[in-house]
Every structure is written in structure tokens, then in C-alpha cells.
Amino acid sequence: MRAFIFPGQGSQAVGMGAALAAASPAAREVFDEVDEALGQNLFRLMTEGPEADLTLTENAQPAIMANALATLRVLEREGNVVLRDKGHAVAGHSLGEYSALCATGAFDLTTTARLLKTRGQAMQAAVPVGEGAMAALLGADIEKAEALAAAAAQGEVCAVANDNDPSQVVISGHKSAIERAIEQVKDFGIKRGVLLPVSAPFHCPLMQPAADAMAAALAEVASPGPFLPVYANVTAAQVSDTATIKALLVEQVTGRVRWRESIAAMWDAGFTEFVEMGGRVLGPMVKRIAPDATVSSIISMDDIEALVGRI
């Protein structure tokens, strides 16, 4: 079986989408629709920068989604590879879960762009700049990461945010707690801790104000539900019921992204092929989780043509 997967924050780069839009009217339609939905020229920011503005959470989140959905639309319209026919489930990393839901019809493109703009703004506003931090723990499995986080907390928030793959876990919380964790990595048999260049401590309890904002935003959105199962970040299991999807999206803001467990569950369920849309971040993680899986990362027209010729 084949899963389509969608990248999260960190996969943005100045120039993203430019070549695809130049080559395909279908891609350009997506970028134009997102610009109209947000009332800003996000596509120009994506293609021209400045990088500092593109990296802002409120811009990066809808930009990454737009790039992934533009890639999918070109694949479907010009390659005649239709997700409903060629995919058996979808998943997305953090904000990528919104991309996955949009791809499967649970939210339309305009709604998805506006939800992600709200999500980005709310996550940025939840914690004053400088009070939170995140760090990647390299050479850490989930047990070591949890033990380190517990030891470093000392009454503050220090939690596992992303369980990415068997060798990389991200922690999030108060800056002082994250700094203590980095200092203690060797004591827990972890190779290295690297402070991440992020503006807020995502996927930890400090994000509760953003979770409240997303609960309110999602309550106003109608959804017919996805036409393919979605593997949810916070449960690492299939979900298709609209009410449950919305509840899990709210929980996801403060909860752990269980990516390693999601891919492992998909592999155990018989998924042997994973197609990453609009990025090259998730593919390597998938290979570290399921080494025998077939993985494709689709960004360019050449990538699309190669996939069309194969599936």
C-alpha cells in the first residue's frame, strides 16, 4: 500500500514553488488561491524572501502547505495520478497534518490556509520571545529523551515535542530547562543536543493559549471528513471522523508529534511506499524507521514525471 506524506515547519526555503509555478498553471492556481485567502502576497515572499520573513511561523506554515498542495495538484492534473485512486492513507508532520487533511478533502484550500495563518500567529503569541526554546537530541531514542526531559525540568516545562525517528527526538519548553537538558545529554547516553532556531516552544504545554485559539477556529469550520484515512500525530493511528479530527488537531498544538510511531504503525499495517509531497525532510526519517520502505520525495517537475512513470 502507498501513503502520501506532507512535511512540517523547517522545510521552507526562499525560492520554494517558483520553478513549479513557472512550469505549471495548476501550481500557480494554488499559490494564487492561498494569496487571495490570506490577503497577502505569500507567493512572492516564498520565491523572493526575505528569509527572515518567510521563516516567521505565521508565514512558514501556510507557505509549506501551499507548496505541498501545489505539487499534489500538478501531479493530479497534469500527471493524472489522483490521490483518491493511488493513495491508501495520508499523514503529515505537525502543520503537515493540515496539508494531509486538505489533500483528502477534509478542508478546502482557502480554509486550510486561514487555519494555518491563525495557528502560526497563535503559536507565536503563546509564549513571549526568549522564554521558550526547542532542541534536537541526536542519537537519542524516546526513552533516553523522556528521562532527560524529566531530569532537566526542575519545576519548569521540558517535554518531548517530536519523536521523529529512532535517532532523533526534539524537546520543547522553558528556555532554561532546555539549556539544562543540552548540558546533561552525555549523562543520558545521548550523542548531542542542538538548540533549534525557532521562535517559540512548539508541541509542549506552554502552547495551551494557541490550542484554545485553534479550538475556537476549528469550531467555526465545516468539514465533510477526509476521503482517505489520516494517521494523526498525537495518536499515531488512523482517524476519519470529523469531530475526532478537530479534537486531535487541538490536542496536537500542545501534544507530541508521534512521527516514528505513525510510520511504524503504517509499515505494520502493510504500507510499503511513502511519497513525500513538496519536501525532502520526511523521506530520510521514514527510511530510518522502516529501512525497507520505498520512499520518494516530490518537489520538481522531474520528480513528478518520474513518479508518474512509476505508479
PDB file of C-alpha atoms in Angstrom:
ATOM      1  CA  MET A   1       0.000   0.000   0.000  1.00  0.00           C
ATOM      2  CA  ARG A   2       1.022   3.593  -0.616  1.00  0.00           C
ATOM      3  CA  ALA A   3       0.907   6.582   1.756  1.00  0.00           C
ATOM      4  CA  PHE A   4       1.285  10.227   0.815  1.00  0.00           C
ATOM      5  CA  ILE A   5       3.043  12.280   3.499  1.00  0.00           C
ATOM      6  CA  PHE A   6       3.363  16.036   3.999  1.00  0.00           C
ATOM      7  CA  PRO A   7       6.271  17.950   5.602  1.00  0.00           C
ATOM      8  CA  GLY A   8       6.181  20.369   8.510  1.00  0.00           C
ATOM      9  CA  GLN A   9       7.925  23.536   9.619  1.00  0.00           C
ATOM     10  CA  GLY A  10      11.610  23.758   8.796  1.00  0.00           C
ATOM     11  CA  SER A  11      11.144  22.623   5.190  1.00  0.00           C
ATOM     12  CA  GLN A  12      10.625  26.197   3.956  1.00  0.00           C
ATOM     13  CA  ALA A  13      13.274  27.886   1.790  1.00  0.00           C
ATOM     14  CA  VAL A  14      13.372  31.054  -0.299  1.00  0.00           C
ATOM     15  CA  GLY A  15      12.639  30.047  -3.890  1.00  0.00           C
ATOM     16  CA  MET A  16      10.168  27.332  -2.954  1.00  0.00           C
ATOM     17  CA  GLY A  17       7.472  26.807  -5.545  1.00  0.00           C
ATOM     18  CA  ALA A  18       8.991  29.144  -8.133  1.00  0.00           C
ATOM     19  CA  ALA A  19      10.058  26.527 -10.671  1.00  0.00           C
ATOM     20  CA  LEU A  20       6.829  24.582 -10.247  1.00  0.00           C
ATOM     21  CA  ALA A  21       4.691  27.672 -10.788  1.00  0.00           C
ATOM     22  CA  ALA A  22       6.702  28.638 -13.868  1.00  0.00           C
ATOM     23  CA  ALA A  23       6.212  25.173 -15.339  1.00  0.00           C
ATOM     24  CA  SER A  24       2.569  24.566 -14.446  1.00  0.00           C
ATOM     25  CA  PRO A  25      -0.585  26.712 -14.369  1.00  0.00           C
ATOM     26  CA  ALA A  26      -2.031  24.173 -11.923  1.00  0.00           C
ATOM     27  CA  ALA A  27       0.625  25.057  -9.360  1.00  0.00           C
ATOM     28  CA  ARG A  28       0.181  28.761  -9.913  1.00  0.00           C
ATOM     29  CA  GLU A  29      -3.566  28.390  -9.246  1.00  0.00           C
ATOM     30  CA  VAL A  30      -2.830  27.022  -5.788  1.00  0.00           C
ATOM     31  CA  PHE A  31      -0.461  29.857  -4.912  1.00  0.00           C
ATOM     32  CA  ASP A  32      -2.939  32.461  -6.202  1.00  0.00           C
ATOM     33  CA  GLU A  33      -5.773  30.934  -4.179  1.00  0.00           C
ATOM     34  CA  VAL A  34      -3.698  30.943  -0.996  1.00  0.00           C
ATOM     35  CA  ASP A  35      -2.668  34.568  -1.593  1.00  0.00           C
ATOM     36  CA  GLU A  36      -6.309  35.531  -2.022  1.00  0.00           C
ATOM     37  CA  ALA A  37      -7.377  33.596   1.073  1.00  0.00           C
ATOM     38  CA  LEU A  38      -4.784  35.324   3.239  1.00  0.00           C
ATOM     39  CA  GLY A  39      -4.946  38.753   1.646  1.00  0.00           C
ATOM     40  CA  GLN A  40      -1.171  38.844   1.240  1.00  0.00           C
ATOM     41  CA  ASN A  41       1.375  38.078  -1.448  1.00  0.00           C
ATOM     42  CA  LEU A  42       2.695  34.967   0.251  1.00  0.00           C
ATOM     43  CA  PHE A  43       3.938  33.508  -3.029  1.00  0.00           C
ATOM     44  CA  ARG A  44       6.234  36.468  -3.602  1.00  0.00           C
ATOM     45  CA  LEU A  45       7.601  36.000  -0.088  1.00  0.00           C
ATOM     46  CA  MET A  46       8.135  32.305  -0.832  1.00  0.00           C
ATOM     47  CA  THR A  47      10.022  32.972  -4.043  1.00  0.00           C
ATOM     48  CA  GLU A  48      11.877  36.188  -3.207  1.00  0.00           C
ATOM     49  CA  GLY A  49      12.144  36.346   0.568  1.00  0.00           C
ATOM     50  CA  PRO A  50      13.450  37.842   2.718  1.00  0.00           C
ATOM     51  CA  GLU A  51      14.214  34.599   4.505  1.00  0.00           C
ATOM     52  CA  ALA A  52      13.595  36.106   7.940  1.00  0.00           C
ATOM     53  CA  ASP A  53      10.002  36.922   6.991  1.00  0.00           C
ATOM     54  CA  LEU A  54       9.397  33.540   5.364  1.00  0.00           C
ATOM     55  CA  THR A  55      10.675  31.802   8.497  1.00  0.00           C
ATOM     56  CA  LEU A  56       8.110  33.564  10.693  1.00  0.00           C
ATOM     57  CA  THR A  57       5.722  30.903  11.904  1.00  0.00           C
ATOM     58  CA  GLU A  58       2.619  32.643  10.559  1.00  0.00           C
ATOM     59  CA  ASN A  59       4.149  32.703   7.061  1.00  0.00           C
ATOM     60  CA  ALA A  60       6.098  29.445   7.042  1.00  0.00           C
ATOM     61  CA  GLN A  61       3.098  27.296   7.945  1.00  0.00           C
ATOM     62  CA  PRO A  62       0.754  28.305   5.081  1.00  0.00           C
ATOM     63  CA  ALA A  63       3.729  28.516   2.685  1.00  0.00           C
ATOM     64  CA  ILE A  64       4.782  24.925   3.315  1.00  0.00           C
ATOM     65  CA  MET A  65       1.189  23.773   2.934  1.00  0.00           C
ATOM     66  CA  ALA A  66       0.746  25.736  -0.311  1.00  0.00           C
ATOM     67  CA  ASN A  67       3.911  24.258  -1.773  1.00  0.00           C
ATOM     68  CA  ALA A  68       2.866  20.710  -0.918  1.00  0.00           C
ATOM     69  CA  LEU A  69      -0.661  21.136  -2.274  1.00  0.00           C
ATOM     70  CA  ALA A  70       0.637  22.792  -5.459  1.00  0.00           C
ATOM     71  CA  THR A  71       2.886  19.790  -6.007  1.00  0.00           C
ATOM     72  CA  LEU A  72      -0.050  17.448  -5.476  1.00  0.00           C
ATOM     73  CA  ARG A  73      -2.313  19.425  -7.817  1.00  0.00           C
ATOM     74  CA  VAL A  74       0.281  19.252 -10.625  1.00  0.00           C
ATOM     75  CA  LEU A  75       0.654  15.520 -10.043  1.00  0.00           C
ATOM     76  CA  GLU A  76      -3.099  15.028 -10.233  1.00  0.00           C
ATOM     77  CA  ARG A  77      -3.985  17.401 -13.042  1.00  0.00           C
ATOM     78  CA  GLU A  78      -1.001  17.031 -15.358  1.00  0.00           C
ATOM     79  CA  GLY A  79       0.250  13.604 -14.354  1.00  0.00           C
ATOM     80  CA  ASN A  80      -3.216  12.076 -13.946  1.00  0.00           C
ATOM     81  CA  VAL A  81      -2.090  10.498 -10.681  1.00  0.00           C
ATOM     82  CA  VAL A  82      -5.100  11.025  -8.430  1.00  0.00           C
ATOM     83  CA  LEU A  83      -4.615  10.732  -4.686  1.00  0.00           C
ATOM     84  CA  ARG A  84      -8.000   9.086  -4.158  1.00  0.00           C
ATOM     85  CA  ASP A  85      -7.032   6.293  -6.571  1.00  0.00           C
ATOM     86  CA  LYS A  86      -3.304   5.930  -5.927  1.00  0.00           C
ATOM     87  CA  GLY A  87      -3.111   6.512  -2.172  1.00  0.00           C
ATOM     88  CA  HIS A  88      -4.395   4.403   0.692  1.00  0.00           C
ATOM     89  CA  ALA A  89      -3.726   6.807   3.587  1.00  0.00           C
ATOM     90  CA  VAL A  90      -2.037  10.113   4.358  1.00  0.00           C
ATOM     91  CA  ALA A  91      -0.053  11.652   7.193  1.00  0.00           C
ATOM     92  CA  GLY A  92       1.652  14.951   7.871  1.00  0.00           C
ATOM     93  CA  HIS A  93       4.289  16.154  10.310  1.00  0.00           C
ATOM     94  CA  SER A  94       2.826  18.810  12.634  1.00  0.00           C
ATOM     95  CA  LEU A  95       1.397  21.502  10.307  1.00  0.00           C
ATOM     96  CA  GLY A  96       1.717  18.885   7.557  1.00  0.00           C
ATOM     97  CA  GLU A  97      -1.310  17.195   9.085  1.00  0.00           C
ATOM     98  CA  TYR A  98      -3.351  20.158   7.841  1.00  0.00           C
ATOM     99  CA  SER A  99      -1.855  19.657   4.367  1.00  0.00           C
ATOM    100  CA  ALA A 100      -2.817  15.988   4.513  1.00  0.00           C
ATOM    101  CA  LEU A 101      -6.366  16.863   5.532  1.00  0.00           C
ATOM    102  CA  CYS A 102      -6.641  19.413   2.730  1.00  0.00           C
ATOM    103  CA  ALA A 103      -5.296  16.882   0.233  1.00  0.00           C
ATOM    104  CA  THR A 104      -8.027  14.436   1.214  1.00  0.00           C
ATOM    105  CA  GLY A 105     -10.885  16.937   1.080  1.00  0.00           C
ATOM    106  CA  ALA A 106     -11.432  17.378   4.807  1.00  0.00           C
ATOM    107  CA  PHE A 107     -10.745  21.121   4.456  1.00  0.00           C
ATOM    108  CA  ASP A 108     -10.708  23.190   1.294  1.00  0.00           C
ATOM    109  CA  LEU A 109      -7.575  25.117   0.356  1.00  0.00           C
ATOM    110  CA  THR A 110      -8.836  28.525   1.464  1.00  0.00           C
ATOM    111  CA  THR A 111      -9.913  27.176   4.845  1.00  0.00           C
ATOM    112  CA  THR A 112      -6.626  25.356   5.343  1.00  0.00           C
ATOM    113  CA  ALA A 113      -4.574  28.462   4.554  1.00  0.00           C
ATOM    114  CA  ARG A 114      -6.576  30.560   7.018  1.00  0.00           C
ATOM    115  CA  LEU A 115      -6.401  27.917   9.735  1.00  0.00           C
ATOM    116  CA  LEU A 116      -2.631  27.721   9.398  1.00  0.00           C
ATOM    117  CA  LYS A 117      -2.279  31.500   9.461  1.00  0.00           C
ATOM    118  CA  THR A 118      -4.277  31.528  12.689  1.00  0.00           C
ATOM    119  CA  ARG A 119      -2.281  28.610  14.059  1.00  0.00           C
ATOM    120  CA  GLY A 120       1.037  30.272  13.282  1.00  0.00           C
ATOM    121  CA  GLN A 121       0.009  33.581  14.838  1.00  0.00           C
ATOM    122  CA  ALA A 122      -1.410  31.879  17.926  1.00  0.00           C
ATOM    123  CA  MET A 123       1.653  29.695  18.448  1.00  0.00           C
ATOM    124  CA  GLN A 124       3.954  32.689  18.141  1.00  0.00           C
ATOM    125  CA  ALA A 125       1.882  34.733  20.585  1.00  0.00           C
ATOM    126  CA  ALA A 126       1.508  31.973  23.182  1.00  0.00           C
ATOM    127  CA  VAL A 127       4.943  32.462  24.754  1.00  0.00           C
ATOM    128  CA  PRO A 128       6.948  35.720  24.899  1.00  0.00           C
ATOM    129  CA  VAL A 129      10.032  35.637  22.677  1.00  0.00           C
ATOM    130  CA  GLY A 130      13.052  34.436  24.618  1.00  0.00           C
ATOM    131  CA  GLU A 131      11.142  32.461  27.251  1.00  0.00           C
ATOM    132  CA  GLY A 132      10.859  29.216  25.326  1.00  0.00           C
ATOM    133  CA  ALA A 133      13.180  27.029  23.278  1.00  0.00           C
ATOM    134  CA  MET A 134      13.470  23.716  21.472  1.00  0.00           C
ATOM    135  CA  ALA A 135      16.398  21.363  21.000  1.00  0.00           C
ATOM    136  CA  ALA A 136      17.097  18.357  18.815  1.00  0.00           C
ATOM    137  CA  LEU A 137      18.569  15.388  20.639  1.00  0.00           C
ATOM    138  CA  LEU A 138      20.796  13.482  18.230  1.00  0.00           C
ATOM    139  CA  GLY A 139      21.476   9.844  18.924  1.00  0.00           C
ATOM    140  CA  ALA A 140      18.549   9.719  21.324  1.00  0.00           C
ATOM    141  CA  ASP A 141      15.730   7.211  21.461  1.00  0.00           C
ATOM    142  CA  ILE A 142      12.437   8.107  23.071  1.00  0.00           C
ATOM    143  CA  GLU A 143      13.248   6.516  26.450  1.00  0.00           C
ATOM    144  CA  LYS A 144      16.502   8.471  26.824  1.00  0.00           C
ATOM    145  CA  ALA A 145      14.809  11.684  25.715  1.00  0.00           C
ATOM    146  CA  GLU A 146      11.965  11.292  28.202  1.00  0.00           C
ATOM    147  CA  ALA A 147      14.390  10.596  31.046  1.00  0.00           C
ATOM    148  CA  LEU A 148      16.499  13.641  30.152  1.00  0.00           C
ATOM    149  CA  ALA A 149      13.444  15.901  29.880  1.00  0.00           C
ATOM    150  CA  ALA A 150      12.181  14.792  33.280  1.00  0.00           C
ATOM    151  CA  ALA A 151      15.560  15.436  34.895  1.00  0.00           C
ATOM    152  CA  ALA A 152      16.039  18.839  33.284  1.00  0.00           C
ATOM    153  CA  ALA A 153      12.570  20.208  34.018  1.00  0.00           C
ATOM    154  CA  GLN A 154      13.140  21.137  37.684  1.00  0.00           C
ATOM    155  CA  GLY A 155       9.659  22.550  38.022  1.00  0.00           C
ATOM    156  CA  GLU A 156       9.598  24.083  34.543  1.00  0.00           C
ATOM    157  CA  VAL A 157       8.267  22.673  31.287  1.00  0.00           C
ATOM    158  CA  CYS A 158      10.625  20.351  29.416  1.00  0.00           C
ATOM    159  CA  ALA A 159       8.804  17.822  27.256  1.00  0.00           C
ATOM    160  CA  VAL A 160       9.264  15.628  24.218  1.00  0.00           C
ATOM    161  CA  ALA A 161       7.773  17.552  21.297  1.00  0.00           C
ATOM    162  CA  ASN A 162       8.660  15.429  18.272  1.00  0.00           C
ATOM    163  CA  ASP A 163       9.517  11.739  18.278  1.00  0.00           C
ATOM    164  CA  ASN A 164      10.887  11.897  14.751  1.00  0.00           C
ATOM    165  CA  ASP A 165      12.791   8.651  14.220  1.00  0.00           C
ATOM    166  CA  PRO A 166      14.889   6.153  16.202  1.00  0.00           C
ATOM    167  CA  SER A 167      17.859   8.539  16.325  1.00  0.00           C
ATOM    168  CA  GLN A 168      16.273  11.985  16.678  1.00  0.00           C
ATOM    169  CA  VAL A 169      13.906  13.394  19.277  1.00  0.00           C
ATOM    170  CA  VAL A 170      13.050  17.072  19.791  1.00  0.00           C
ATOM    171  CA  ILE A 171      12.325  18.561  23.200  1.00  0.00           C
ATOM    172  CA  SER A 172      10.474  21.790  23.953  1.00  0.00           C
ATOM    173  CA  GLY A 173       9.757  24.029  26.917  1.00  0.00           C
ATOM    174  CA  HIS A 174      11.160  26.845  29.035  1.00  0.00           C
ATOM    175  CA  LYS A 175      14.485  28.063  27.670  1.00  0.00           C
ATOM    176  CA  SER A 176      16.355  27.492  30.914  1.00  0.00           C
ATOM    177  CA  ALA A 177      15.074  23.916  31.121  1.00  0.00           C
ATOM    178  CA  ILE A 178      16.067  23.197  27.513  1.00  0.00           C
ATOM    179  CA  GLU A 179      19.524  24.618  28.189  1.00  0.00           C
ATOM    180  CA  ARG A 180      19.866  22.345  31.239  1.00  0.00           C
ATOM    181  CA  ALA A 181      18.872  19.395  29.099  1.00  0.00           C
ATOM    182  CA  ILE A 182      21.535  20.196  26.498  1.00  0.00           C
ATOM    183  CA  GLU A 183      24.162  20.354  29.254  1.00  0.00           C
ATOM    184  CA  GLN A 184      23.119  16.915  30.550  1.00  0.00           C
ATOM    185  CA  VAL A 185      22.855  14.933  27.301  1.00  0.00           C
ATOM    186  CA  LYS A 186      26.012  12.883  27.865  1.00  0.00           C
ATOM    187  CA  ASP A 187      24.723  11.750  31.262  1.00  0.00           C
ATOM    188  CA  PHE A 188      21.820  10.050  29.477  1.00  0.00           C
ATOM    189  CA  GLY A 189      23.838   8.411  26.700  1.00  0.00           C
ATOM    190  CA  ILE A 190      22.735  10.936  24.087  1.00  0.00           C
ATOM    191  CA  LYS A 191      25.259  11.995  21.469  1.00  0.00           C
ATOM    192  CA  ARG A 192      24.423  15.680  21.238  1.00  0.00           C
ATOM    193  CA  GLY A 193      21.799  18.327  21.948  1.00  0.00           C
ATOM    194  CA  VAL A 194      21.366  21.164  19.462  1.00  0.00           C
ATOM    195  CA  LEU A 195      19.336  24.290  20.170  1.00  0.00           C
ATOM    196  CA  LEU A 196      16.933  24.862  17.271  1.00  0.00           C
ATOM    197  CA  PRO A 197      16.477  28.261  15.589  1.00  0.00           C
ATOM    198  CA  VAL A 198      12.760  28.524  16.358  1.00  0.00           C
ATOM    199  CA  SER A 199      10.804  31.447  17.728  1.00  0.00           C
ATOM    200  CA  ALA A 200       8.564  29.522  20.126  1.00  0.00           C
ATOM    201  CA  PRO A 201       8.447  26.222  22.065  1.00  0.00           C
ATOM    202  CA  PHE A 202       6.049  24.191  19.931  1.00  0.00           C
ATOM    203  CA  HIS A 203       4.228  20.995  20.968  1.00  0.00           C
ATOM    204  CA  CYS A 204       4.501  21.432  24.714  1.00  0.00           C
ATOM    205  CA  PRO A 205       2.111  22.611  27.465  1.00  0.00           C
ATOM    206  CA  LEU A 206       3.290  26.225  27.067  1.00  0.00           C
ATOM    207  CA  MET A 207       1.274  26.289  23.826  1.00  0.00           C
ATOM    208  CA  GLN A 208      -2.082  25.992  25.635  1.00  0.00           C
ATOM    209  CA  PRO A 209      -3.226  29.516  24.603  1.00  0.00           C
ATOM    210  CA  ALA A 210      -2.643  28.528  20.976  1.00  0.00           C
ATOM    211  CA  ALA A 211      -4.586  25.299  21.485  1.00  0.00           C
ATOM    212  CA  ASP A 212      -7.505  27.344  22.818  1.00  0.00           C
ATOM    213  CA  ALA A 213      -7.319  29.616  19.764  1.00  0.00           C
ATOM    214  CA  MET A 214      -7.364  26.618  17.416  1.00  0.00           C
ATOM    215  CA  ALA A 215     -10.318  25.071  19.234  1.00  0.00           C
ATOM    216  CA  ALA A 216     -12.274  28.250  18.567  1.00  0.00           C
ATOM    217  CA  ALA A 217     -11.139  28.464  14.930  1.00  0.00           C
ATOM    218  CA  LEU A 218     -11.870  24.819  14.156  1.00  0.00           C
ATOM    219  CA  ALA A 219     -15.315  25.039  15.746  1.00  0.00           C
ATOM    220  CA  GLU A 220     -16.286  27.503  13.013  1.00  0.00           C
ATOM    221  CA  VAL A 221     -15.138  25.249  10.155  1.00  0.00           C
ATOM    222  CA  ALA A 222     -17.336  22.767   8.323  1.00  0.00           C
ATOM    223  CA  SER A 223     -15.703  19.559   7.143  1.00  0.00           C
ATOM    224  CA  PRO A 224     -17.050  16.583   5.193  1.00  0.00           C
ATOM    225  CA  GLY A 225     -14.223  14.428   6.519  1.00  0.00           C
ATOM    226  CA  PRO A 226     -11.285  13.008   4.546  1.00  0.00           C
ATOM    227  CA  PHE A 227     -11.787  10.585   1.661  1.00  0.00           C
ATOM    228  CA  LEU A 228      -8.727   8.597   2.820  1.00  0.00           C
ATOM    229  CA  PRO A 229      -7.700   7.668   6.358  1.00  0.00           C
ATOM    230  CA  VAL A 230      -5.348  10.100   8.091  1.00  0.00           C
ATOM    231  CA  TYR A 231      -2.755   8.968  10.610  1.00  0.00           C
ATOM    232  CA  ALA A 232      -2.976  11.548  13.400  1.00  0.00           C
ATOM    233  CA  ASN A 233       0.177  12.929  15.019  1.00  0.00           C
ATOM    234  CA  VAL A 234      -0.961  12.594  18.610  1.00  0.00           C
ATOM    235  CA  THR A 235      -2.336   9.056  18.389  1.00  0.00           C
ATOM    236  CA  ALA A 236      -0.190   7.505  15.613  1.00  0.00           C
ATOM    237  CA  ALA A 237      -3.400   5.838  14.444  1.00  0.00           C
ATOM    238  CA  GLN A 238      -5.959   6.198  11.668  1.00  0.00           C
ATOM    239  CA  VAL A 239      -8.731   8.730  12.068  1.00  0.00           C
ATOM    240  CA  SER A 240     -11.552   9.646   9.708  1.00  0.00           C
ATOM    241  CA  ASP A 241     -14.316  11.083  11.923  1.00  0.00           C
ATOM    242  CA  THR A 242     -14.568  14.879  11.616  1.00  0.00           C
ATOM    243  CA  ALA A 243     -15.181  15.617  15.296  1.00  0.00           C
ATOM    244  CA  THR A 244     -12.247  13.439  16.306  1.00  0.00           C
ATOM    245  CA  ILE A 245     -10.001  15.034  13.702  1.00  0.00           C
ATOM    246  CA  LYS A 246     -10.740  18.509  15.046  1.00  0.00           C
ATOM    247  CA  ALA A 247     -10.202  17.430  18.656  1.00  0.00           C
ATOM    248  CA  LEU A 248      -6.855  15.857  17.766  1.00  0.00           C
ATOM    249  CA  LEU A 249      -5.748  18.981  15.879  1.00  0.00           C
ATOM    250  CA  VAL A 250      -6.366  20.974  19.041  1.00  0.00           C
ATOM    251  CA  GLU A 251      -4.501  18.414  21.151  1.00  0.00           C
ATOM    252  CA  GLN A 252      -1.649  18.429  18.623  1.00  0.00           C
ATOM    253  CA  VAL A 253      -0.732  22.052  19.473  1.00  0.00           C
ATOM    254  CA  THR A 254       0.442  21.060  22.951  1.00  0.00           C
ATOM    255  CA  GLY A 255       0.944  17.346  22.318  1.00  0.00           C
ATOM    256  CA  ARG A 256       3.729  15.181  20.999  1.00  0.00           C
ATOM    257  CA  VAL A 257       4.197  14.592  17.285  1.00  0.00           C
ATOM    258  CA  ARG A 258       4.476  10.801  17.257  1.00  0.00           C
ATOM    259  CA  TRP A 259       6.008  10.534  13.801  1.00  0.00           C
ATOM    260  CA  ARG A 260       8.176   7.480  14.458  1.00  0.00           C
ATOM    261  CA  GLU A 261       5.219   5.588  15.840  1.00  0.00           C
ATOM    262  CA  SER A 262       2.983   6.742  12.966  1.00  0.00           C
ATOM    263  CA  ILE A 263       5.334   5.438  10.281  1.00  0.00           C
ATOM    264  CA  ALA A 264       5.925   2.222  12.228  1.00  0.00           C
ATOM    265  CA  ALA A 265       2.155   1.718  12.520  1.00  0.00           C
ATOM    266  CA  MET A 266       1.728   2.297   8.801  1.00  0.00           C
ATOM    267  CA  TRP A 267       4.505  -0.144   7.972  1.00  0.00           C
ATOM    268  CA  ASP A 268       2.962  -2.754  10.270  1.00  0.00           C
ATOM    269  CA  ALA A 269      -0.401  -2.160   8.538  1.00  0.00           C
ATOM    270  CA  GLY A 270       1.128  -3.002   5.157  1.00  0.00           C
ATOM    271  CA  PHE A 271       2.248   0.388   3.836  1.00  0.00           C
ATOM    272  CA  THR A 272       5.483  -0.174   1.950  1.00  0.00           C
ATOM    273  CA  GLU A 273       5.643   3.001  -0.177  1.00  0.00           C
ATOM    274  CA  PHE A 274       5.767   6.586   1.074  1.00  0.00           C
ATOM    275  CA  VAL A 275       5.541   9.639  -1.197  1.00  0.00           C
ATOM    276  CA  GLU A 276       6.561  12.967   0.355  1.00  0.00           C
ATOM    277  CA  MET A 277       4.890  15.933  -1.315  1.00  0.00           C
ATOM    278  CA  GLY A 278       6.787  19.216  -1.532  1.00  0.00           C
ATOM    279  CA  GLY A 279       9.773  18.387   0.648  1.00  0.00           C
ATOM    280  CA  ARG A 280      12.811  16.210   1.283  1.00  0.00           C
ATOM    281  CA  VAL A 281      12.665  16.161   5.079  1.00  0.00           C
ATOM    282  CA  LEU A 282      10.395  13.253   5.940  1.00  0.00           C
ATOM    283  CA  GLY A 283      11.815  10.720   3.480  1.00  0.00           C
ATOM    284  CA  PRO A 284      15.082  10.179   5.385  1.00  0.00           C
ATOM    285  CA  MET A 285      13.128   9.821   8.635  1.00  0.00           C
ATOM    286  CA  VAL A 286      10.918   7.165   7.054  1.00  0.00           C
ATOM    287  CA  LYS A 287      13.981   5.194   5.921  1.00  0.00           C
ATOM    288  CA  ARG A 288      15.401   5.254   9.447  1.00  0.00           C
ATOM    289  CA  ILE A 289      12.085   3.950  10.808  1.00  0.00           C
ATOM    290  CA  ALA A 290      11.272   1.460   8.021  1.00  0.00           C
ATOM    291  CA  PRO A 291      14.538   0.759   6.153  1.00  0.00           C
ATOM    292  CA  ASP A 292      12.876  -1.486   3.578  1.00  0.00           C
ATOM    293  CA  ALA A 293      10.247   1.070   2.584  1.00  0.00           C
ATOM    294  CA  THR A 294      10.213   2.681  -0.856  1.00  0.00           C
ATOM    295  CA  VAL A 295      10.444   6.452  -0.428  1.00  0.00           C
ATOM    296  CA  SER A 296      10.009   9.254  -2.980  1.00  0.00           C
ATOM    297  CA  SER A 297      10.388  12.982  -2.330  1.00  0.00           C
ATOM    298  CA  ILE A 298       8.472  15.059  -4.874  1.00  0.00           C
ATOM    299  CA  ILE A 299       9.446  18.696  -5.408  1.00  0.00           C
ATOM    300  CA  SER A 300      10.263  19.344  -9.059  1.00  0.00           C
ATOM    301  CA  MET A 301       8.583  18.623 -12.386  1.00  0.00           C
ATOM    302  CA  ASP A 302      11.266  15.966 -12.941  1.00  0.00           C
ATOM    303  CA  ASP A 303      10.257  14.310  -9.653  1.00  0.00           C
ATOM    304  CA  ILE A 304       6.615  14.397 -10.703  1.00  0.00           C
ATOM    305  CA  GLU A 305       7.364  12.913 -14.118  1.00  0.00           C
ATOM    306  CA  ALA A 306       9.428  10.141 -12.555  1.00  0.00           C
ATOM    307  CA  LEU A 307       6.615   9.290 -10.130  1.00  0.00           C
ATOM    308  CA  VAL A 308       4.033   9.321 -12.919  1.00  0.00           C
ATOM    309  CA  GLY A 309       6.135   6.846 -14.861  1.00  0.00           C
ATOM    310  CA  ARG A 310       6.332   4.507 -11.888  1.00  0.00           C
ATOM    311  CA  ILE A 311       2.864   4.344 -10.324  1.00  0.00           C
TER     312      ILE A 311
END
